[in-house]
mmCIF file of C-alpha atoms in Angstrom:
data_model
loop_
_atom_site.group_PDB
_atom_site.id
_atom_site.type_symbol
_atom_site.label_atom_id
_atom_site.label_comp_id
_atom_site.label_asym_id
_atom_site.label_seq_id
_atom_site.Cartn_x
_atom_site.Cartn_y
_atom_site.Cartn_z
ATOM 1 C CA MET A 3 -2.491 11.497 7.925
ATOM 2 C CA VAL A 4 -1.870 9.512 4.758
ATOM 3 C CA ARG A 5 0.813 6.931 4.056
ATOM 4 C CA ASP A 6 0.903 5.966 0.433
ATOM 5 C CA PRO A 7 4.228 4.461 -0.676
ATOM 6 C CA SER A 8 2.840 4.151 -4.206
ATOM 7 C CA ARG A 9 3.316 7.940 -4.474
ATOM 8 C CA GLU A 10 6.982 7.800 -3.409
ATOM 9 C CA PRO A 11 9.536 8.710 -6.080
ATOM 10 C CA GLU A 12 11.504 5.496 -5.508
ATOM 11 C CA SER A 13 9.762 2.242 -6.400
ATOM 12 C CA PRO A 14 10.017 -0.841 -4.201
ATOM 13 C CA SER A 15 12.432 -3.558 -5.234
ATOM 14 C CA VAL A 16 11.214 -6.530 -7.233
ATOM 15 C CA ASP A 17 12.106 -8.720 -4.240
ATOM 16 C CA GLU A 18 9.876 -6.681 -1.899
ATOM 17 C CA VAL A 19 6.897 -6.977 -4.238
ATOM 18 C CA LEU A 20 7.381 -10.674 -4.989
ATOM 19 C CA ASP A 21 7.983 -11.536 -1.325
ATOM 20 C CA ALA A 22 4.760 -9.761 -0.353
ATOM 21 C CA LEU A 23 2.755 -11.495 -3.080
ATOM 22 C CA ALA A 24 4.304 -14.890 -2.293
ATOM 23 C CA ASP A 25 2.870 -14.771 1.239
ATOM 24 C CA ASP A 26 -0.504 -16.550 1.523
ATOM 25 C CA ALA A 27 -1.783 -14.430 4.425
ATOM 26 C CA ALA A 28 -0.784 -11.227 2.623
ATOM 27 C CA ARG A 29 -2.639 -12.334 -0.520
ATOM 28 C CA ARG A 30 -5.740 -13.071 1.585
ATOM 29 C CA ILE A 31 -5.544 -9.553 2.993
ATOM 30 C CA VAL A 32 -5.292 -8.012 -0.485
ATOM 31 C CA ALA A 33 -8.242 -10.130 -1.681
ATOM 32 C CA ALA A 34 -10.339 -8.999 1.311
ATOM 33 C CA LEU A 35 -9.748 -5.298 0.601
ATOM 34 C CA THR A 36 -12.747 -4.684 -1.638
ATOM 35 C CA GLU A 37 -13.123 -1.438 0.341
ATOM 36 C CA PRO A 38 -10.894 0.297 2.924
ATOM 37 C CA LYS A 39 -10.709 -1.698 6.160
ATOM 38 C CA THR A 40 -9.008 -1.582 9.533
ATOM 39 C CA ALA A 41 -6.427 -4.090 10.727
ATOM 40 C CA SER A 42 -8.977 -5.528 13.175
ATOM 41 C CA GLU A 43 -11.549 -6.016 10.420
ATOM 42 C CA LEU A 44 -8.964 -7.724 8.222
ATOM 43 C CA SER A 45 -7.715 -9.907 11.070
ATOM 44 C CA GLU A 46 -11.218 -11.164 11.748
ATOM 45 C CA GLU A 47 -12.247 -11.561 8.116
ATOM 46 C CA CYS A 48 -9.042 -13.350 7.071
ATOM 47 C CA ASP A 49 -8.742 -15.389 10.287
ATOM 48 C CA ILE A 50 -5.204 -14.129 10.930
ATOM 49 C CA PRO A 51 -3.914 -13.122 14.389
ATOM 50 C CA LEU A 52 -3.922 -9.337 14.804
ATOM 51 C CA SER A 53 -0.148 -9.136 15.402
ATOM 52 C CA THR A 54 0.474 -11.077 12.176
ATOM 53 C CA THR A 55 -2.038 -8.896 10.339
ATOM 54 C CA TYR A 56 -0.092 -5.767 11.314
ATOM 55 C CA ARG A 57 3.182 -7.317 10.064
ATOM 56 C CA LYS A 58 1.564 -8.291 6.750
ATOM 57 C CA LEU A 59 0.015 -4.832 6.344
ATOM 58 C CA GLU A 60 3.431 -3.228 6.897
ATOM 59 C CA MET A 61 5.029 -5.554 4.337
ATOM 60 C CA LEU A 62 2.286 -4.875 1.757
ATOM 61 C CA THR A 63 2.457 -1.113 2.326
ATOM 62 C CA ASP A 64 6.262 -1.065 2.018
ATOM 63 C CA ALA A 65 5.911 -2.991 -1.271
ATOM 64 C CA SER A 66 3.565 -0.237 -2.565
ATOM 65 C CA LEU A 67 0.663 -2.684 -2.776
ATOM 66 C CA LEU A 68 -1.435 -0.978 -0.079
ATOM 67 C CA SER A 69 -1.952 2.544 1.123
ATOM 68 C CA GLU A 70 -3.109 3.610 4.543
ATOM 69 C CA SER A 71 -5.129 6.564 5.681
ATOM 70 C CA THR A 72 -6.184 7.765 9.094
ATOM 71 C CA ASP A 73 -9.740 8.720 9.946
ATOM 72 C CA ILE A 74 -9.482 11.579 12.448
ATOM 73 C CA ARG A 75 -12.217 11.512 15.074
ATOM 74 C CA ARG A 76 -13.183 14.147 17.610
ATOM 75 C CA ASP A 77 -13.016 11.651 20.465
ATOM 76 C CA GLY A 78 -9.311 11.051 19.731
ATOM 77 C CA GLN A 79 -9.846 7.422 18.724
ATOM 78 C CA HIS A 80 -8.270 7.703 15.276
ATOM 79 C CA THR A 81 -8.676 4.750 12.923
ATOM 80 C CA THR A 82 -6.210 3.612 10.280
ATOM 81 C CA ARG A 83 -7.740 2.078 7.177
ATOM 82 C CA TYR A 84 -5.939 0.148 4.457
ATOM 83 C CA SER A 85 -6.793 -0.056 0.783
ATOM 84 C CA VAL A 86 -5.314 -1.630 -2.335
ATOM 85 C CA SER A 87 -3.198 0.869 -4.258
ATOM 86 C CA PHE A 88 -2.892 -0.947 -7.584
ATOM 87 C CA ASP A 89 -5.030 -2.291 -10.407
ATOM 88 C CA ALA A 90 -2.314 -4.564 -11.797
ATOM 89 C CA VAL A 91 1.296 -5.518 -11.091
ATOM 90 C CA THR A 92 3.506 -6.578 -13.993
ATOM 91 C CA VAL A 93 6.859 -8.287 -13.563
ATOM 92 C CA SER A 94 9.031 -8.326 -16.657
ATOM 93 C CA VAL A 95 12.509 -9.502 -17.598
ATOM 94 C CA GLY A 96 14.588 -7.154 -19.670
ATOM 95 C CA ASP A 97 18.139 -6.650 -20.795
ATOM 96 C CA GLY A 98 20.533 -5.650 -18.057
ATOM 97 C CA ASP A 99 23.520 -3.361 -18.332
ATOM 98 C CA GLU A 100 24.679 -2.718 -21.864
ATOM 99 C CA GLY A 101 28.229 -3.634 -20.878
ATOM 100 C CA ASP A 102 27.183 -7.110 -19.698
ATOM 101 C CA ALA A 103 25.776 -8.876 -22.750
ATOM 102 C CA GLY A 104 24.397 -11.883 -20.847
ATOM 103 C CA SER A 105 22.747 -10.147 -17.911
ATOM 104 C CA ARG A 106 18.960 -9.912 -17.553
ATOM 105 C CA GLU A 107 17.085 -7.803 -15.016
ATOM 106 C CA PHE A 108 13.648 -8.113 -13.487
ATOM 107 C CA ASP A 109 11.444 -5.049 -13.372
ATOM 108 C CA VAL A 110 8.118 -4.400 -11.676
ATOM 109 C CA GLU A 111 5.494 -1.936 -12.868
ATOM 110 C CA PHE A 112 2.221 -0.931 -11.267
ATOM 111 C CA SER A 113 -1.002 0.124 -12.902
ATOM 112 C CA ARG A 114 -2.604 2.517 -10.397
ATOM 113 C CA PRO A 115 -6.236 3.597 -10.055
ATOM 114 C CA GLU A 116 -7.156 7.230 -10.634
ATOM 115 C CA ARG A 117 -6.857 9.360 -7.500
ATOM 116 C CA THR A 118 -10.237 10.437 -6.135
ATOM 117 C CA ARG A 119 -11.009 14.050 -5.350
ATOM 118 C CA ASP A 120 -10.836 13.251 -1.612
ATOM 119 C CA GLU A 121 -7.409 11.623 -2.025
ATOM 120 C CA ARG A 122 -6.078 14.597 -3.969
ATOM 121 C CA LEU A 123 -7.430 16.957 -1.291
ATOM 122 C CA ALA A 124 -5.836 14.836 1.468
ATOM 123 C CA ASP A 125 -2.498 14.988 -0.379
ATOM 124 C CA LEU A 126 -2.769 18.744 -0.736
ATOM 125 C CA TRP A 127 -3.655 19.164 2.933
ATOM 126 C CA SER A 128 -0.702 16.954 3.988
ATOM 127 C CA GLU A 129 1.706 18.975 1.858
ATOM 128 C CA LEU A 130 0.356 22.217 3.276
ATOM 129 C CA ARG A 131 0.759 20.971 6.860
ATOM 130 C CA GLU A 132 4.366 19.905 6.154
ATOM 131 C CA GLU A 133 5.235 23.363 4.851
ATOM 132 C CA THR A 134 3.844 25.236 7.875
#
């Protein structure tokens, strides 16, 4: 199972992204994700209570800053791992509606890493399972 909001057709709102990045604990989690890690590993490494870690991971995933994947094990003890799903986030201010000469709008854009062969295969497998 893969949950990767960065691949959703609708982008998160600027508020969602900025709120996630404004949170100190969430930024510590992102900084600690040099490789995919579990919530327990992140909780311990970042010195954040596990329940708070789960809330921050949900917020970061909803803001398209993290992706999650599930390692399926034969013993049934599946493990969810989180990884950073962006190389850069750019917030810009542009002109708003053409009819409103004084309005300005914020926009957020992500620079994403190339998908690995394993990630592309996982996507394909997920799509196949949804169709059957």
